[in-house]
XYZ file of C-alpha atoms in Angstrom:
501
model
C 0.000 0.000 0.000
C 2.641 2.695 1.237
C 4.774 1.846 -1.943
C 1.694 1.826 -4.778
C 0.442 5.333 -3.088
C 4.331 6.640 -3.154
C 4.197 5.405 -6.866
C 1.772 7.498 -7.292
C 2.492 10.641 -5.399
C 5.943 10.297 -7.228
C 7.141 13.664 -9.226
C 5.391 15.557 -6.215
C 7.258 14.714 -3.031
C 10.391 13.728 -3.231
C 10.526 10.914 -0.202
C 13.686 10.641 -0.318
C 14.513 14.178 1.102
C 11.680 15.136 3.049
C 11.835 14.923 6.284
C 8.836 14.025 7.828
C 8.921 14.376 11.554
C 9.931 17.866 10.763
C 7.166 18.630 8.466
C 4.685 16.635 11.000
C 6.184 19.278 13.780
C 5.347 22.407 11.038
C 1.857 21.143 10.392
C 1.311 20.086 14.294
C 2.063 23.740 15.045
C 0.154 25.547 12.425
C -2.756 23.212 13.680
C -1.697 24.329 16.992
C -1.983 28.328 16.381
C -5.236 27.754 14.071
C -6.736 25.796 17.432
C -5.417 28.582 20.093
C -7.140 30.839 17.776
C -10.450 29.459 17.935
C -10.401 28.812 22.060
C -8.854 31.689 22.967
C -10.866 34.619 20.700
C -13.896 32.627 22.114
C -12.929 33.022 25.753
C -11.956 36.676 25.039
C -15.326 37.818 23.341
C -16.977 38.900 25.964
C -14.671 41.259 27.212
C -13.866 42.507 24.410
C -17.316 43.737 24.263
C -17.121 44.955 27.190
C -14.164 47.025 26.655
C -15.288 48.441 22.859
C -18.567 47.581 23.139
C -21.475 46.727 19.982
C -23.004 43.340 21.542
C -25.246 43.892 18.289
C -22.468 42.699 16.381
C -21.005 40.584 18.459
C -21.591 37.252 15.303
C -20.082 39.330 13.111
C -16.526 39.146 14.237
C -17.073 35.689 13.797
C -18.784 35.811 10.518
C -16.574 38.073 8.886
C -13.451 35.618 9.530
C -15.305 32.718 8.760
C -16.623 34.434 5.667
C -13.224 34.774 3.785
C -12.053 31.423 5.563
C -15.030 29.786 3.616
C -14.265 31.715 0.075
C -10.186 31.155 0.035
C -10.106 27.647 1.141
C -11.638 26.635 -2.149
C -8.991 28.730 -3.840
C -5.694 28.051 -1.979
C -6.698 23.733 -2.389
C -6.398 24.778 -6.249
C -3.502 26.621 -6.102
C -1.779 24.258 -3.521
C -2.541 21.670 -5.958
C -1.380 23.430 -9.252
C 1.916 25.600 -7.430
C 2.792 22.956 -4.818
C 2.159 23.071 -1.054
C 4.823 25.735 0.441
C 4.506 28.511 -0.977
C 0.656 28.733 -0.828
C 1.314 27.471 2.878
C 3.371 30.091 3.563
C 1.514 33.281 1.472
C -1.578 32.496 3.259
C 0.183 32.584 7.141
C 1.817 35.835 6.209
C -1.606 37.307 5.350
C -3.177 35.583 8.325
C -0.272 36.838 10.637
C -0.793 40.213 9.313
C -4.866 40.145 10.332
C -3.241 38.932 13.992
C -1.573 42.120 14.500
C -3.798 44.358 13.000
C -6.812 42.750 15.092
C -4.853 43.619 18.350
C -4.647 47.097 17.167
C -8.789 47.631 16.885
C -10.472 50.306 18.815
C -13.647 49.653 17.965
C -16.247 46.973 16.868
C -16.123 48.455 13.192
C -12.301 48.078 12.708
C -12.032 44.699 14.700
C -14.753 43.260 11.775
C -12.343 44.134 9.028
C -9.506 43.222 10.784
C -10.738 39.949 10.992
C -11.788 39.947 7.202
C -7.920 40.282 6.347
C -7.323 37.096 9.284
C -9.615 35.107 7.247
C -8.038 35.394 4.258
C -4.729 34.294 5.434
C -6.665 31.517 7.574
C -7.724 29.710 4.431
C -4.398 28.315 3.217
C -4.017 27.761 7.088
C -5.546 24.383 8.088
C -6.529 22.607 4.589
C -2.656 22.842 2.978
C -1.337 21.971 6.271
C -3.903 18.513 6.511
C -2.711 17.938 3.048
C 0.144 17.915 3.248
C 0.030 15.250 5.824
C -2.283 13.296 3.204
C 0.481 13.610 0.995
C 3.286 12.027 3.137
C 1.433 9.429 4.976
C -0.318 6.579 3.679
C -4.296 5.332 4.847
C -2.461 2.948 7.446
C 0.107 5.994 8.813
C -2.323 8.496 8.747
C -4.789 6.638 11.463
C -1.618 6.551 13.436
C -0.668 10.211 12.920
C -3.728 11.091 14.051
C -2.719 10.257 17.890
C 0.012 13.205 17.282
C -2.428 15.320 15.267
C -4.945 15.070 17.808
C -2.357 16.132 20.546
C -2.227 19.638 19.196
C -6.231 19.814 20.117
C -5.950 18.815 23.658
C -3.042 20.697 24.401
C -4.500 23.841 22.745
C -7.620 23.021 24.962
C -5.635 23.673 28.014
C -3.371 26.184 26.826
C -5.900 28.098 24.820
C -8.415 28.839 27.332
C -5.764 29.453 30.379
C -4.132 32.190 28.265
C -6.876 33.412 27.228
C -8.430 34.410 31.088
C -4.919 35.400 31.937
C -4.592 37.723 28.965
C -7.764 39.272 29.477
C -7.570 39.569 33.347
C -4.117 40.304 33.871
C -2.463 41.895 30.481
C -5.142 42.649 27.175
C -7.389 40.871 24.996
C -4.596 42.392 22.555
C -2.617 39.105 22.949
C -5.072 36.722 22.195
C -4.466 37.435 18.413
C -0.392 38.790 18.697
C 0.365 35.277 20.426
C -0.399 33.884 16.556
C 2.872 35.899 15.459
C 5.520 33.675 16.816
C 3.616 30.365 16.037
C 3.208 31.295 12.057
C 6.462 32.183 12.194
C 8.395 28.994 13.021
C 5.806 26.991 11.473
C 6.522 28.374 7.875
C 9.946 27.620 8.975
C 9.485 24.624 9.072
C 7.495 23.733 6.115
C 10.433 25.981 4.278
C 13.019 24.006 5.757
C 12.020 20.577 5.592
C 9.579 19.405 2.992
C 10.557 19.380 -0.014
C 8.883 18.598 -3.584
C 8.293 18.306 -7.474
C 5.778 20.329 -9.075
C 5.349 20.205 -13.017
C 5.249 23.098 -14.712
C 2.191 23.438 -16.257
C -0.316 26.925 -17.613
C -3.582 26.873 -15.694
C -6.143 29.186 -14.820
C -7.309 30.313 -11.564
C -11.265 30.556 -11.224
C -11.726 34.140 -9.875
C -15.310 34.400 -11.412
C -16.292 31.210 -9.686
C -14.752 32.413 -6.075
C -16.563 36.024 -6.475
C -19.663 34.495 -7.480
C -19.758 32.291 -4.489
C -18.309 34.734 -1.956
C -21.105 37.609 -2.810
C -23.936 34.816 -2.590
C -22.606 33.831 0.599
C -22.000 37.272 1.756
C -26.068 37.905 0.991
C -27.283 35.053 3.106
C -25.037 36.091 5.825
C -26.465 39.489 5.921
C -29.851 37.969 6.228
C -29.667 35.483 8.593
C -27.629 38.017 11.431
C -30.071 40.769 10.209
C -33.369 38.930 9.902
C -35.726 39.516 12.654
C -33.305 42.169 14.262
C -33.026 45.184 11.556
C -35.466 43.619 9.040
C -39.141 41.344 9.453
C -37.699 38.093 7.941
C -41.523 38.810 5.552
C -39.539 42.209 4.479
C -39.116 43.006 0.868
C -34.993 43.434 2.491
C -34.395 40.059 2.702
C -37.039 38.865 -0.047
C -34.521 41.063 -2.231
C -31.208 39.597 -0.908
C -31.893 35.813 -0.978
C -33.258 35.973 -4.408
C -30.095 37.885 -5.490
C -27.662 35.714 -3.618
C -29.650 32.265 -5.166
C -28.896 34.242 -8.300
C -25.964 34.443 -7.159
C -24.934 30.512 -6.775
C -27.079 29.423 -9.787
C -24.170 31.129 -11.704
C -21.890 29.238 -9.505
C -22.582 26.238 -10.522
C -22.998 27.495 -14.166
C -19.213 28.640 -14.015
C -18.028 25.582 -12.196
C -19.456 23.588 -15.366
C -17.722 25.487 -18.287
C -14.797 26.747 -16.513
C -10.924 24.774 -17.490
C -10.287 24.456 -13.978
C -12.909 24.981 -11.598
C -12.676 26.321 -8.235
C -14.909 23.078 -6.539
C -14.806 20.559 -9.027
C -18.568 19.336 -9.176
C -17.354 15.939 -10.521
C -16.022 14.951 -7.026
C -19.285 15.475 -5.535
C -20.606 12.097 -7.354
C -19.199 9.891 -5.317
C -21.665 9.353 -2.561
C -18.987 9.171 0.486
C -17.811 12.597 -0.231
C -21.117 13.996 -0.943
C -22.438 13.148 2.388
C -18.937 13.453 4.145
C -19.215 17.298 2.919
C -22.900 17.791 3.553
C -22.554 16.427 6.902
C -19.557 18.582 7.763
C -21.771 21.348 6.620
C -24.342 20.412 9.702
C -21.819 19.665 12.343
C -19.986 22.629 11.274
C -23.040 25.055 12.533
C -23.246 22.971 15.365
C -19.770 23.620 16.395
C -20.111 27.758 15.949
C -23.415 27.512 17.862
C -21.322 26.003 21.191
C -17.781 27.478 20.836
C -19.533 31.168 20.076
C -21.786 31.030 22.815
C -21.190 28.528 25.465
C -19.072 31.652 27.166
C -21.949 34.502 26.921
C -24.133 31.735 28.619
C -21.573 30.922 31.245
C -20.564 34.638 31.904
C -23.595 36.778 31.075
C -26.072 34.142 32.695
C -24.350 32.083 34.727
C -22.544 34.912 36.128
C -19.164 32.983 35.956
C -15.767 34.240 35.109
C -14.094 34.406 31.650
C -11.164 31.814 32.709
C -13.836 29.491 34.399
C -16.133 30.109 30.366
C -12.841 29.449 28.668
C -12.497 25.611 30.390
C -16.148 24.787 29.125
C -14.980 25.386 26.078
C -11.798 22.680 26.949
C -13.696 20.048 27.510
C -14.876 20.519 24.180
C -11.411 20.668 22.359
C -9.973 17.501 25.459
C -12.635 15.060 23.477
C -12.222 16.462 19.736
C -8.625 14.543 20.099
C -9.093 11.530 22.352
C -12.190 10.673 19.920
C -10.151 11.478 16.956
C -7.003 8.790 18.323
C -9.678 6.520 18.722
C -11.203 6.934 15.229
C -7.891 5.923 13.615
C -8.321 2.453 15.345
C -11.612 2.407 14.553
C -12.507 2.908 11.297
C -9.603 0.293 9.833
C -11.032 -2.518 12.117
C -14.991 -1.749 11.711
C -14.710 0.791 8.598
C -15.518 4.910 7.969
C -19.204 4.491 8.258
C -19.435 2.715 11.684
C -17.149 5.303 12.581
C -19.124 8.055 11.823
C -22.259 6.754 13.546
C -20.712 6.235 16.645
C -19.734 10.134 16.154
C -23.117 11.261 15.533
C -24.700 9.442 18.839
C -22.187 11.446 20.565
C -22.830 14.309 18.662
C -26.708 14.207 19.662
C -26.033 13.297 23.178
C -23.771 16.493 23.802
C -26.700 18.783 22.043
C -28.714 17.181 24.222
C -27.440 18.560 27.198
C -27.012 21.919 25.895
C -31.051 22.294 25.159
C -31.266 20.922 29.033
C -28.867 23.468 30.357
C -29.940 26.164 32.881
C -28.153 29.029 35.192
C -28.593 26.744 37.947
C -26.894 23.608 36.500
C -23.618 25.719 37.096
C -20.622 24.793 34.147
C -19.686 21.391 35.028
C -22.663 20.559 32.955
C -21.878 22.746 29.973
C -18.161 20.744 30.396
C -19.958 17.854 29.810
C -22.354 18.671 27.181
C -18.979 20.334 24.964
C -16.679 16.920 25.968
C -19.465 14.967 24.392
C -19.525 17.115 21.490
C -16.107 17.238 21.033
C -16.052 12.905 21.203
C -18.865 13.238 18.333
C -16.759 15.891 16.305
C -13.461 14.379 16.755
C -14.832 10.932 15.382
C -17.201 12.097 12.499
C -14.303 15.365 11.546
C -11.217 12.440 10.978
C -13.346 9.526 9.275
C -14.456 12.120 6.546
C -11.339 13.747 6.253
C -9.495 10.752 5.495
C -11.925 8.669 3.658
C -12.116 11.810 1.195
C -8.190 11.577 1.007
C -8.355 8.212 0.337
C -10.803 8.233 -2.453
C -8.744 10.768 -4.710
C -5.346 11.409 -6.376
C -2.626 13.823 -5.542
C -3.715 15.807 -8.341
C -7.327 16.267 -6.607
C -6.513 15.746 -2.503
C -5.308 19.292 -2.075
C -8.863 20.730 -3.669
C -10.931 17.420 -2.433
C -9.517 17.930 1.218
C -10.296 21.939 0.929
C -13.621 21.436 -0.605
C -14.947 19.410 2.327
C -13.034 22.163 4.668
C -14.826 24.391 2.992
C -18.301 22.950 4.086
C -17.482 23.263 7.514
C -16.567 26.661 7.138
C -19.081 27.532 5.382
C -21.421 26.035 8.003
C -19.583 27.747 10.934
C -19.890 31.101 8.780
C -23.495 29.922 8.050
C -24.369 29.093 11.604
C -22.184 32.493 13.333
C -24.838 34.216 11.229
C -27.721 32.008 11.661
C -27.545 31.546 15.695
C -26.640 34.951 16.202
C -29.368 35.962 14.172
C -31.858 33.824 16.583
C -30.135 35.122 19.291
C -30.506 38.637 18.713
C -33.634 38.549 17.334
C -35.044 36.737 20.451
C -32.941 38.860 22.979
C -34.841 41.808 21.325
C -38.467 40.539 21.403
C -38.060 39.643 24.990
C -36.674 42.673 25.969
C -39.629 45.038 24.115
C -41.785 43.010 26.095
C -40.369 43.217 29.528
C -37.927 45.894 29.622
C -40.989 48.126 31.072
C -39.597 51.367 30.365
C -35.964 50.749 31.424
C -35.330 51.505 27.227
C -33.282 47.938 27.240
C -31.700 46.852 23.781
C -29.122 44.213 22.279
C -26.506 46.128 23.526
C -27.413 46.452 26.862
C -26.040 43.008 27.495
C -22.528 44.836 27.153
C -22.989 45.205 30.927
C -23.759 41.583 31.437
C -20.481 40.905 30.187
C -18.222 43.663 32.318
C -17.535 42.481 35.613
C -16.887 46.353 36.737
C -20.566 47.085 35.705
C -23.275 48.099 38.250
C -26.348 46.785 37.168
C -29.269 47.004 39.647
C -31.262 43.799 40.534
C -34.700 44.140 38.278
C -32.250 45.410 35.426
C -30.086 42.546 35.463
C -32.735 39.560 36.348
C -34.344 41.290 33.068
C -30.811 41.002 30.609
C -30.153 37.246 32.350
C -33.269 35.532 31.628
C -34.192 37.104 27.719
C -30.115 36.129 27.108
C -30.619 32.833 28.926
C -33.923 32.310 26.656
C -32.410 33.728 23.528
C -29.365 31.248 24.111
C -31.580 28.524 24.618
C -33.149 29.018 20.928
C -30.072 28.510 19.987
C -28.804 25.332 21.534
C -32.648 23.832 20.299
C -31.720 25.097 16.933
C -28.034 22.672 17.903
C -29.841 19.682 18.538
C -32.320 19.719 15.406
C -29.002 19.737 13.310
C -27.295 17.031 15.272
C -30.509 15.348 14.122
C -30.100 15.975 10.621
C -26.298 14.864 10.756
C -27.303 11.678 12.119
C -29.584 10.770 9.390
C -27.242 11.978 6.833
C -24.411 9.435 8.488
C -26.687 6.927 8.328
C -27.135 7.279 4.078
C -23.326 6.808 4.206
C -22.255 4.037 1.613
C -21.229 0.327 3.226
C -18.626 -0.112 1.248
C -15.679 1.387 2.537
C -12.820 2.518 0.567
C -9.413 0.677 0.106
């Protein structure tokens, strides 16, 4: 097996110089700062809000990274795939290293949304090149091995994350929750520089910029409407009527392009084969799933629960401890009882951990949200590694760099979708309830800055008033959770039997 799939791979890597555990280090580290990232901007959320304020917008510093994550992962698998691995690798941590600084350097709400716009855009070449390039030096066997050291980086970044996090924002500045990125790009493109080496041929392609612009203003559209819808707009309005008939426009000449162009930007052949179709529509599900917790677990814990932001960051830990335990497990798993066994197991999980969240109340306290995110993480971390590498395993070199990004892609694009979605919900119910029992205090959205700033002095019937419409806005959410961990199960379940050699 290891010498047919070297056969194959051969004028691409060249085997015989790379050095692997130094490459596995590079990619183990970029995984490492791409996982900080997530835990730790999390954690530090709510005090950022409290420092610059605009709870109204509080999705959109999500949705505004995930946005460009979603759009440029499509075209950095192309490009890693048609100009080799490093130097798309290392382009796209030099622009996401650049968003890191400049998002330490916001003043205000506005400026931290574009900051993270530019972070995005880097973040794309980030994760998908660097998983890869691991497909590319490992074979099926190695790779459910190397995912005991891949799945390290997770639950060390689920201590580390979270602890500097609450120390950062209690002792020095949210500031260094995105400048901590600096040093880890940095020796990670060192690294990849260093030690991997490979063969590209030389070859005149195209890039599909019409395809990536047609799906990034579609997707742009429907993320306006779903974090505006019900908030600045009725979701009957002629607003939104207007923008989702535009953006389905919008993607009906995406798929036209991806037809007729040379080299498409998503290859629509690859989504004929029935594992990768439902590996990437599932990944789409889970993928809101996962934005619905990791966004909002720590509002719930702080604003409701009253807790502080170190003790919301380790809810989110127990989250990112099971993502790798599962994911060591899955490697053992799916080569003795296959990909789709696999991925059931991951969905109970997944349903069980939802579950809990729709169940969750002030007075449960946060060992209960720890254990609704450790079962979601167990139901990620299985479903998250039997895609990925069945999808690897069912493709070429040629196609793994734009078949590993496109499924990527789909759980981007569901965190982007869901960021938007949930926070939509959440401000939309946060609002209602407050028109209707704010009883004259002239409560909005951004009241719930004070919720969030342990320095605030919020009387009693004020604060009872923010606590329960957040704790019953949040709660829409997390129901919202479990109907999609639903939906992923029964989309598991459609999986093919036959597994792939």
């Amino acid at each position: 097996m290891k010498e047919a799939l070297i056969e194959k791979d051969r004028g691409k890597l060249d085997h015989k110089e790379t050095k692997r555990p130094f490459v596995l280090a590079a990619v183990m580290l970029a995984m490492f700062m791409a996982a900080v990232e997530a835990t730790i901007v999390s954690t530090a959320m709510p005090a950022i809000v409290a420092e610059i304020g605009g709870f109204s917008k509080y999705s959109w510093i999500f949705s505004s990274y995930l946005l460009m994550n979603s759009v440029t992962i499509l075209i950095y698998g192309k490009l890693a795939d048609l100009f080799g691995r490093k130097p798309i690798f290392a382009f796209g941590i030099i622009i996401f290293l650049i968003g890191s600084v400049l998002c330490g350097l916001a003043d205000s709400m506005e400026t931290l949304i574009i900051y993270r716009f530019i972070q995005g855009i880097g973040a794309g070449a980030v994760m998908p090149v660097a998983t890869t390039i691991v497909g590319d030096i490992y074979t099926v066997e190695e790779r459910a091995k190397i995912q005991g050291y891949l799945s390290s980086v997770w639950g060390i970044s689920a201590i580390i994350g979270p602890v500097l996090g609450g120390l950062f924002v209690e002792y020095i500045s949210w500031k260094f929750v995105f400048w901590v990125n600096v040093p880890l790009g940095i020796l990670s493109m060192a690294g990849i520089g260093l030690f991997l080496n490979e063969r590209i041929d030389k070859k005149k392609s195209s890039i599909d910029y019409a395809g990536a612009m047609f799906m990034l203003i579609a997707i742009s559209l429907l993320m306006i409407v779903l974090v505006e819808g019900g908030v600045r707009w009725s979701w009957t309005s002629w607003e939104v009527a207007a923008l989702l008939a535009v953006a389905c426009c919008f993607f009906i000449l995406f798929i036209f392009q991806e037809n007729r162009a040379d080299d498409p930007m998503m290859p629509l052949s690859l989504w004929k084969n029935r594992s990768i179709l439902l590996a990437n529509v599932t990944s789409l599900t889970t993928g809101m799933m996962l934005m619905g917790i990791s966004t909002f677990l720590p509002t719930f814990v702080q604003g409701v629960m009253g807790k502080s932001a170190m003790v919301a960051g380790f809810t989110l830990t127990t989250m990112s401890i099971g993502w790798p335990i599962a994911s060591t497990v899955a490697g053992r798993i799916y080569l003795k009882a296959g990909f789709r066994a696999t991925s059931i197991l991951g969905g109970i999980f997944l349903l069980a951990g939802s579950l809990v969240f729709v169940m969750l109340s002030a007075d449960d306290g946060p060992v209960h949200a720890m254990i609704g995110s450790f079962l979601l993480g167990v139901g990620m971390g299985l479903t998250s590694t039997s895609f990925i590498v069945s999808i690897q395993s069912a493709v070429d070199w040629k196609e793994r760099g734009i078949a590993t990004a496109t499924n990527m892609f789909m759980r981007n694009l569901g965190n982007t979708v869901g960021a938007a979605l949930l926070g939509g919900i959440l401000n939309s119910k946060l609002q209602t309830y407050l028109e209707e029992h704010s009883a004259g205090k002239n409560l909005n959205i951004d009241s719930a800055n004070n919720l969030l700033n342990p320095e605030s002095d919020l009387s009693g019937p004020i604060k009872e008033v923010l606590e329960s419409g957040l704790s019953i806005a949040l709660h829409h959410v997390y129901f919202v959770v479990f109907l999609l961990a639903i939906l992923s199960v029964l989309f598991i379940f459609f999986l093919p039997k036959r597994e792939l050699k």
